[in-house]
PDB file of C-alpha atoms in Angstrom:
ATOM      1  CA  UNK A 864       0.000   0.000   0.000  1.00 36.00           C
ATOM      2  CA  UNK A 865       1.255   3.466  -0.949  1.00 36.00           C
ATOM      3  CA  UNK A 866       1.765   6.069   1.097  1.00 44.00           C
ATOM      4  CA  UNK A 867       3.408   4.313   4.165  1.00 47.00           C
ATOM      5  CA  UNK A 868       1.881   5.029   7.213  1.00 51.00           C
ATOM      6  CA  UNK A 869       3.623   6.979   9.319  1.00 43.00           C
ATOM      7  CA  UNK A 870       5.890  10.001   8.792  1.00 37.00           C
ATOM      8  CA  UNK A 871       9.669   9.714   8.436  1.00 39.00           C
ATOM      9  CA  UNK A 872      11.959   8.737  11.191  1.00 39.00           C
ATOM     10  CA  UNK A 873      13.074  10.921  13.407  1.00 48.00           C
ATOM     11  CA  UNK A 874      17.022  11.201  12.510  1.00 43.00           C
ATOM     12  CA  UNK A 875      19.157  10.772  15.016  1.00 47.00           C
ATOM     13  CA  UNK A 876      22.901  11.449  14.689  1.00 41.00           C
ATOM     14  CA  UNK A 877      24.210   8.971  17.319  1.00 44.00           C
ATOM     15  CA  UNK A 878      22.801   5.867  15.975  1.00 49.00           C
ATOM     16  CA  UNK A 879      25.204   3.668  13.144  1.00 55.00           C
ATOM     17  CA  UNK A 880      23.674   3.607  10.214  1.00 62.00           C
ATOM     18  CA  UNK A 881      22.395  -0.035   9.685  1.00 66.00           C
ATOM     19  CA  UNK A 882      24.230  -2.490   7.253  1.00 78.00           C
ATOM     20  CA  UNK A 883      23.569  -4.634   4.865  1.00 78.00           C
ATOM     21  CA  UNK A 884      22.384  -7.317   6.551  1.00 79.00           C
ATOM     22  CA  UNK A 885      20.092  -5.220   8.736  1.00 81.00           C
ATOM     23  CA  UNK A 886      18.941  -3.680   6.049  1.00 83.00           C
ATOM     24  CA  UNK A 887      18.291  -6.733   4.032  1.00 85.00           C
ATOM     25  CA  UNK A 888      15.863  -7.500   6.877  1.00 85.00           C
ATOM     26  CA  UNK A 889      13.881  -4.945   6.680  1.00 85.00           C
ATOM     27  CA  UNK A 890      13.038  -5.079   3.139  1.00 88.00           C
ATOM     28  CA  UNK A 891      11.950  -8.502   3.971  1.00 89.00           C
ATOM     29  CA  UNK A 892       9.556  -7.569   6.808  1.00 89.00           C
ATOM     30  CA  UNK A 893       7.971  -4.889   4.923  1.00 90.00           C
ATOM     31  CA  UNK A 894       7.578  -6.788   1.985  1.00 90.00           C
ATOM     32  CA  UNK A 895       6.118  -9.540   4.715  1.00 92.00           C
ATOM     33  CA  UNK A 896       3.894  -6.680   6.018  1.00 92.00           C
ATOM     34  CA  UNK A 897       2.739  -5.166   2.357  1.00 92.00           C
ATOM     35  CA  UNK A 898       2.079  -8.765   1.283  1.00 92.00           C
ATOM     36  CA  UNK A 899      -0.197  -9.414   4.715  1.00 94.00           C
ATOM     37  CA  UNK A 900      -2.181  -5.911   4.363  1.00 94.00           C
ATOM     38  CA  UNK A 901      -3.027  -6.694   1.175  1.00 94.00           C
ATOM     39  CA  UNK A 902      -4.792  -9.721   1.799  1.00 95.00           C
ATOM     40  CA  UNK A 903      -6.259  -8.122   4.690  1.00 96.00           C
ATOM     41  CA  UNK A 904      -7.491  -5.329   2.912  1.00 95.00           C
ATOM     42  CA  UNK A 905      -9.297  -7.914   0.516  1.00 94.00           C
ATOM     43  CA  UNK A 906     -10.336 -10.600   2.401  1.00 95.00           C
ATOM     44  CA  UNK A 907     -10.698  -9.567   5.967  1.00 94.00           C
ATOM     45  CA  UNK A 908      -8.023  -9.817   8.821  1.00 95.00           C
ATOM     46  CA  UNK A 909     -10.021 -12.978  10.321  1.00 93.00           C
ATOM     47  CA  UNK A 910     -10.347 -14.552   6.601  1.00 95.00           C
ATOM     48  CA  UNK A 911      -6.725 -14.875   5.948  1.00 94.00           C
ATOM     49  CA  UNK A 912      -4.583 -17.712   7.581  1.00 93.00           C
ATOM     50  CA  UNK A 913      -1.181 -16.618   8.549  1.00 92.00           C
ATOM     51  CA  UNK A 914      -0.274 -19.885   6.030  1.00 92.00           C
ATOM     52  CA  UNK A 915      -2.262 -17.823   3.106  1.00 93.00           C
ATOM     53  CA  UNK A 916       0.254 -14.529   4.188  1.00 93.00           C
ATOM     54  CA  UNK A 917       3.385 -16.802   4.310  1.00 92.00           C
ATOM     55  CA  UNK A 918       2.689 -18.607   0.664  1.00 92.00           C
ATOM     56  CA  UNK A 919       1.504 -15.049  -0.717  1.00 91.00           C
ATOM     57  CA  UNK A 920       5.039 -13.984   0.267  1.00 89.00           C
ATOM     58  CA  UNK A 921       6.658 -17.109  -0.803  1.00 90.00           C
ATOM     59  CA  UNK A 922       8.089 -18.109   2.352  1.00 91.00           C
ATOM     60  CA  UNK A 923       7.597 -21.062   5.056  1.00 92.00           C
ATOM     61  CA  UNK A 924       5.649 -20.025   8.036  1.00 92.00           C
ATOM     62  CA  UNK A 925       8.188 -20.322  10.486  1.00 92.00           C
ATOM     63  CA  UNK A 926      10.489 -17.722   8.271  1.00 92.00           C
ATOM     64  CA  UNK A 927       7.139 -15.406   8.584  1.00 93.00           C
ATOM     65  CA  UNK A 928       7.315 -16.078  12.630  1.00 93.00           C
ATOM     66  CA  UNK A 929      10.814 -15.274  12.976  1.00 92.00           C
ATOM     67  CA  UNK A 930      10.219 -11.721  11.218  1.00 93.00           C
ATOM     68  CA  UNK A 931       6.591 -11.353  13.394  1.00 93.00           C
ATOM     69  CA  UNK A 932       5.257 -13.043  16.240  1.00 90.00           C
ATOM     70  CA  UNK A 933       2.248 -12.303  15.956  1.00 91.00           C
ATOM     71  CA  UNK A 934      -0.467 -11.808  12.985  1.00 94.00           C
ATOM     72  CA  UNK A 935      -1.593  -8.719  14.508  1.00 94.00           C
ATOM     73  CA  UNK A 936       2.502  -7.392  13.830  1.00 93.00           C
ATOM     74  CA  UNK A 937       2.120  -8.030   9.895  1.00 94.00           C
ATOM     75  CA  UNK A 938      -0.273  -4.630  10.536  1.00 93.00           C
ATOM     76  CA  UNK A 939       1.509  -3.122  13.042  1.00 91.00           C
ATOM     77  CA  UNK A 940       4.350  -2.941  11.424  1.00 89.00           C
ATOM     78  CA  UNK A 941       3.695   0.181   9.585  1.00 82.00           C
ATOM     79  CA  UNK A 942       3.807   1.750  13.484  1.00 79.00           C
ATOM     80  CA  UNK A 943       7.227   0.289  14.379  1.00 77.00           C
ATOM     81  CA  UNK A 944       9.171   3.394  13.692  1.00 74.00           C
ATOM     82  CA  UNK A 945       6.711   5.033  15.602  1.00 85.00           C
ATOM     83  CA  UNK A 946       6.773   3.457  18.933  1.00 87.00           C
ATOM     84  CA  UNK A 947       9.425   5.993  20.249  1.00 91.00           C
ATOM     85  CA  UNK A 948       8.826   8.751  17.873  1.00 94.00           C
ATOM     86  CA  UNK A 949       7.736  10.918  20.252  1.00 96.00           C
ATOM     87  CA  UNK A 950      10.562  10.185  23.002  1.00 96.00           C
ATOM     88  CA  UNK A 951      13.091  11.071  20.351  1.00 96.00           C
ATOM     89  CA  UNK A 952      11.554  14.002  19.160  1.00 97.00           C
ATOM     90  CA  UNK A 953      11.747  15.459  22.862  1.00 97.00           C
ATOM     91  CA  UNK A 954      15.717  13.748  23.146  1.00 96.00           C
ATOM     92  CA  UNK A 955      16.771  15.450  19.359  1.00 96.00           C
ATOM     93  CA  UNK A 956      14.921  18.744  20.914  1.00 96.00           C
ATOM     94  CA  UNK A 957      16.577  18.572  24.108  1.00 95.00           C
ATOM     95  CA  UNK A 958      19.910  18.648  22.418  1.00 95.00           C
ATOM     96  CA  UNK A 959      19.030  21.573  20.259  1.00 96.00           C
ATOM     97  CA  UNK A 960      18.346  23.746  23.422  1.00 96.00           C
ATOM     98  CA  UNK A 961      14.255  23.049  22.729  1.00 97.00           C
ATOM     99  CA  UNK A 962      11.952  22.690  25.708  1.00 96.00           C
ATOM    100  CA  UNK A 963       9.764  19.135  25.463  1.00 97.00           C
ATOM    101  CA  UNK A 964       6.567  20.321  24.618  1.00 97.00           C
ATOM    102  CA  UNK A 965       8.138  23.054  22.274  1.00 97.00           C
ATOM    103  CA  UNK A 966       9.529  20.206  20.445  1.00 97.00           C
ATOM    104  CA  UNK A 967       6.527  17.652  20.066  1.00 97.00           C
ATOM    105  CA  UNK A 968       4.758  20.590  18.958  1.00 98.00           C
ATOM    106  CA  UNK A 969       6.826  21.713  15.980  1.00 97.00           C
ATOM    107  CA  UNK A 970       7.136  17.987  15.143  1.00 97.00           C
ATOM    108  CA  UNK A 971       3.165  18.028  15.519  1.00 97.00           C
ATOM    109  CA  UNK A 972       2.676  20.722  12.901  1.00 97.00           C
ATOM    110  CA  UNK A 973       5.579  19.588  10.872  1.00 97.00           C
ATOM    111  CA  UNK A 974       3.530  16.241  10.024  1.00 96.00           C
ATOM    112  CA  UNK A 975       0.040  18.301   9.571  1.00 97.00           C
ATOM    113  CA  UNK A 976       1.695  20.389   6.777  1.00 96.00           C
ATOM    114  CA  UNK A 977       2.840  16.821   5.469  1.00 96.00           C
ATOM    115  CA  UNK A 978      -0.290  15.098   5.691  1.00 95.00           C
ATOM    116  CA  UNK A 979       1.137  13.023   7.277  1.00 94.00           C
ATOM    117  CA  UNK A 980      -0.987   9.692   8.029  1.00 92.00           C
ATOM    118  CA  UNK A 981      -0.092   9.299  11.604  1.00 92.00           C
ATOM    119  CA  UNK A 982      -1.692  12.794  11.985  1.00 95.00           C
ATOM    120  CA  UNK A 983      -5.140  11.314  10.943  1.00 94.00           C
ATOM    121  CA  UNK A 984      -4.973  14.231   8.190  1.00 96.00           C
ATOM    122  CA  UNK A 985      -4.371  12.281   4.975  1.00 96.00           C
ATOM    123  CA  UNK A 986      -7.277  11.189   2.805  1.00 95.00           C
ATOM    124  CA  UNK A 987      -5.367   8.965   0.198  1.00 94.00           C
ATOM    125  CA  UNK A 988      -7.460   5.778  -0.456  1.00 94.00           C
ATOM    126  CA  UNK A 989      -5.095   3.551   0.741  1.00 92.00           C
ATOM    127  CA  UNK A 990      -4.072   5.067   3.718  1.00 92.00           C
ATOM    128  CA  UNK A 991      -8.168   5.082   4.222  1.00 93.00           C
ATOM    129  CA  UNK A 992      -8.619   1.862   3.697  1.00 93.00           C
ATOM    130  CA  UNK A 993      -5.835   0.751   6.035  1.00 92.00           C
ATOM    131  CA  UNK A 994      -7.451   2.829   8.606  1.00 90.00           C
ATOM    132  CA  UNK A 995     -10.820   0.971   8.369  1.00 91.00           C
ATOM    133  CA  UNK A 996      -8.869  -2.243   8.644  1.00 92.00           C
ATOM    134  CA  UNK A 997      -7.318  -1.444  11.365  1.00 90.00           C
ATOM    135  CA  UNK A 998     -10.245   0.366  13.885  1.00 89.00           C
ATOM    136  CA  UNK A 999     -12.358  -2.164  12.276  1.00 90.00           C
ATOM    137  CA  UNK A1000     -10.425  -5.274  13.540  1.00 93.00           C
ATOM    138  CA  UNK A1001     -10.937  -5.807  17.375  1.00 93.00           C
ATOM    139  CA  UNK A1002      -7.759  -8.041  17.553  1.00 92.00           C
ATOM    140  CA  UNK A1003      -5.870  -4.919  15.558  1.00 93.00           C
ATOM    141  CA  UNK A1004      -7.084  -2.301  17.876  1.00 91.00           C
ATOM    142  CA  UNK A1005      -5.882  -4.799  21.067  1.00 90.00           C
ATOM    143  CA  UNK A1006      -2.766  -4.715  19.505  1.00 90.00           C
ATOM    144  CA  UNK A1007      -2.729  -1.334  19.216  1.00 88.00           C
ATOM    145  CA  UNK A1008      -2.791  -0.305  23.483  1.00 88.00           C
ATOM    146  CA  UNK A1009      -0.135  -1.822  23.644  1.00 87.00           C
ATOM    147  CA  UNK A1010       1.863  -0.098  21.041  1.00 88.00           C
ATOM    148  CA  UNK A1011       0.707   3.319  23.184  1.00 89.00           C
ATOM    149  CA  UNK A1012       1.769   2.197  26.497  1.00 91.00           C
ATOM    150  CA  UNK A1013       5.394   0.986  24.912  1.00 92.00           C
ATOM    151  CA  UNK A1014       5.015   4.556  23.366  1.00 94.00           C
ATOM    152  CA  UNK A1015       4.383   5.780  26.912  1.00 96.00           C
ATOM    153  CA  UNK A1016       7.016   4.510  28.742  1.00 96.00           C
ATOM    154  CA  UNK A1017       9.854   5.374  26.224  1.00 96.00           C
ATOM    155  CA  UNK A1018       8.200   8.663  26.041  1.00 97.00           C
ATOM    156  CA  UNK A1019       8.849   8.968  30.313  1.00 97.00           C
ATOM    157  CA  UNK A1020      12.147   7.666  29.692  1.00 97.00           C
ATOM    158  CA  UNK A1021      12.873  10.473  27.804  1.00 97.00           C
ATOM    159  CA  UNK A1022      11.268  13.349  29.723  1.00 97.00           C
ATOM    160  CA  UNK A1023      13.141  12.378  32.954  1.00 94.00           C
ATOM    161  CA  UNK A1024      12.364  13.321  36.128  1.00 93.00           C
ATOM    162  CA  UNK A1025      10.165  12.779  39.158  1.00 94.00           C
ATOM    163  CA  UNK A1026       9.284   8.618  37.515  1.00 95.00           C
ATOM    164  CA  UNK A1027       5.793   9.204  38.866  1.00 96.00           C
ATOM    165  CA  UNK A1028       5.460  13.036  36.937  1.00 95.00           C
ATOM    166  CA  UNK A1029       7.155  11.523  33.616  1.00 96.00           C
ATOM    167  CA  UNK A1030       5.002   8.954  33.691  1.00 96.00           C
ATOM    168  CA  UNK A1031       1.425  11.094  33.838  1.00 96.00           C
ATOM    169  CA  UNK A1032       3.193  13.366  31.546  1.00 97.00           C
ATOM    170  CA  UNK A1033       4.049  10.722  28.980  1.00 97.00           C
ATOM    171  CA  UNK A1034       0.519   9.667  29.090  1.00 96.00           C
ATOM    172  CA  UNK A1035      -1.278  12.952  28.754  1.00 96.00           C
ATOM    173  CA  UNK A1036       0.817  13.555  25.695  1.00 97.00           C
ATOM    174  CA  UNK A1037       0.102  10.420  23.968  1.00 95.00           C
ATOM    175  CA  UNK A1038      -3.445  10.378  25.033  1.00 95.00           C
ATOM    176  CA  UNK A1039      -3.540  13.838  23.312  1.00 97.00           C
ATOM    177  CA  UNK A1040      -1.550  12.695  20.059  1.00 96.00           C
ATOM    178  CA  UNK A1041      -3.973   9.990  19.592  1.00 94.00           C
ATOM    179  CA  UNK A1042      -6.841  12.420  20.237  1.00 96.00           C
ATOM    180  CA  UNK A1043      -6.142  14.545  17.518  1.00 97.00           C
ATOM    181  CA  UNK A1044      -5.187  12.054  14.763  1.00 95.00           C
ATOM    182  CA  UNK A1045      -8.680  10.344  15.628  1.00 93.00           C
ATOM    183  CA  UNK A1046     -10.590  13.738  15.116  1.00 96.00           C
ATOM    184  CA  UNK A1047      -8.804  14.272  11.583  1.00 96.00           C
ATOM    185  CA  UNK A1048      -9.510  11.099  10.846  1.00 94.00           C
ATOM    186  CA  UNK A1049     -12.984  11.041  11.857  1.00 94.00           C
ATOM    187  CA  UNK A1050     -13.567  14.104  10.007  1.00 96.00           C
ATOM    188  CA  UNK A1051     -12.319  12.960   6.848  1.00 95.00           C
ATOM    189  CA  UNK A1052     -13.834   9.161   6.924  1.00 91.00           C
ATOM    190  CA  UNK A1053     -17.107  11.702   7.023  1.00 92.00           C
ATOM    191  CA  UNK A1054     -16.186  13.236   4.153  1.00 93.00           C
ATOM    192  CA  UNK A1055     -13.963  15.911   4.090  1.00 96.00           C
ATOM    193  CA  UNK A1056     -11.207  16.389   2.267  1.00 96.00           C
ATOM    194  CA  UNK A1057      -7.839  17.051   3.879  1.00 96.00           C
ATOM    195  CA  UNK A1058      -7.373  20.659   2.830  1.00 96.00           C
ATOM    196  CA  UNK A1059     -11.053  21.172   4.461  1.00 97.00           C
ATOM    197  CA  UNK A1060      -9.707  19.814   7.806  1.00 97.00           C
ATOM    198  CA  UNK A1061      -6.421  21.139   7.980  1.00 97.00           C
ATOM    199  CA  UNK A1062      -6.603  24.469   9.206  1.00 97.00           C
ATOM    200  CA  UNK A1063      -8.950  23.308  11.975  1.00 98.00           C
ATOM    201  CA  UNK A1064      -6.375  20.538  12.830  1.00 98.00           C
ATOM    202  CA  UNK A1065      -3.556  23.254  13.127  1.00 98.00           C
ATOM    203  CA  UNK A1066      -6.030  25.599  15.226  1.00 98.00           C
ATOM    204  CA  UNK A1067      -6.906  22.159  17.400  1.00 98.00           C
ATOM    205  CA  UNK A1068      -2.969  21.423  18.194  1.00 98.00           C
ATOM    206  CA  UNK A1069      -2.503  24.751  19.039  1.00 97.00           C
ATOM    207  CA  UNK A1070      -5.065  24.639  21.718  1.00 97.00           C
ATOM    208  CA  UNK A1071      -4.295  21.256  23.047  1.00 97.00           C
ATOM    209  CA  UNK A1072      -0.472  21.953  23.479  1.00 97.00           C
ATOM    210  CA  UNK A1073      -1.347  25.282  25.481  1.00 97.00           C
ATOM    211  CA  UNK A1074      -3.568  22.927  27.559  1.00 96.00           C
ATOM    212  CA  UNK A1075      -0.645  20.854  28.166  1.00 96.00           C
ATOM    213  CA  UNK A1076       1.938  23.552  28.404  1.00 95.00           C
ATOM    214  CA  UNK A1077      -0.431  25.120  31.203  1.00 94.00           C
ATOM    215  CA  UNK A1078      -0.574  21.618  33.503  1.00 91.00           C
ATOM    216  CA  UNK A1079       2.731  19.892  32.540  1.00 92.00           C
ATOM    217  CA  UNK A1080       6.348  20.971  33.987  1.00 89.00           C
ATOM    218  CA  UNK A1081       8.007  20.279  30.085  1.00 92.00           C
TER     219      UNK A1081
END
């Protein structure tokens, strides 16, 4: 499916950039994942056998297991580089001199001006249509909480502090990123077109980072 979910990676300067072999991998789990959402997409997530994904992708089940653990990961996967998105933004901002919030907000609007998916403000079909799949698929949306609480706790990590006060923090925040994607998304699963929703999306990130600037010591 085209676009990717997601927006790019954060960079970040310290880490190696992966070789060959590593890299190898990961073409193999997406094309794992592409192959899996694609049945999904056509048949239903409960219709298709994690046998039908493997021989789709024209490898043996247990080569599928090694790459994903779990069926519910084949859709997932287009999260992965997301799970600590947000606790690097706030570690790259911290080294530029940029307060927490300050940073998770720029990064915020950054991805509305994108479109990006993970924003909910994106109304390409596919991207659509993997939406559906996924809030329509109880086992998916399971899978999903605990994506958020991973999200959450490398999100604390990275604010530092009182544990107790990173950890509400870290939870606010990602309660409030997952607020406003849902409302973009909402709004444009009704009908609207991206461009209709966007400037209502900036207003609505505006007002919910003030919120949390006004309660949260970041």
């Amino acid at each position: 499916m085209s676009p990717d979910l997601g927006a790019a990676a954060v960079p970040d300067s310290a880490a190696p950039a992966p070789g060959l072999r590593e890299r190898k991998k990961e073409r193999t789990r997406q094309a794992l994942s592409d192959a899996a959402v694609e049945l999904f997409l056509e048949k239903g997530f409960d219709a298709v056998s994690v046998a039908e994904v493997a021989a789709a992708a024209e490898v043996s089940k247990p080569t599928l297991f090694r790459y994903f653990p779990a069926k519910e990961d084949l859709v997932l996967h287009r999260f992965a580089d997301h799970e600590d998105e947000a606790a690097r933004v706030v570690a790259a901002g911290r080294l530029a001199g940029t307060a927490p919030l300050d940073a998770l907000y720029a990064h915020v609007l950054d991805g509305l001006g994108r479109q990006d998916p993970v924003t909910g403000l994106c109304d390409h079909p596919a991207v659509l249509a993997y939406h559906r799949l996924l809030y329509g698929t109880p086992a998916l949306v399971a899978r999903l909480h605990a994506y958020r609480a991973r999200s959450e706790a490398a999100l604390a990590d990275a604010l530092g502090g009182d544990p107790l006060d990173a950890r509400v923090a870290a939870g606010q925040i990602v309660a409030v990123l997952r607020i406003l994607a849902e409302e973009n998304a909402a709004r444009i699963a009704g009908g609207e077109t991206a461009g209709e929703v966007a400037a209502d999306a900036v207003a609505a990130a505006g007002r919910a980072f003030r919120a949390l600037r006004d309660g949260l010591p970041y």
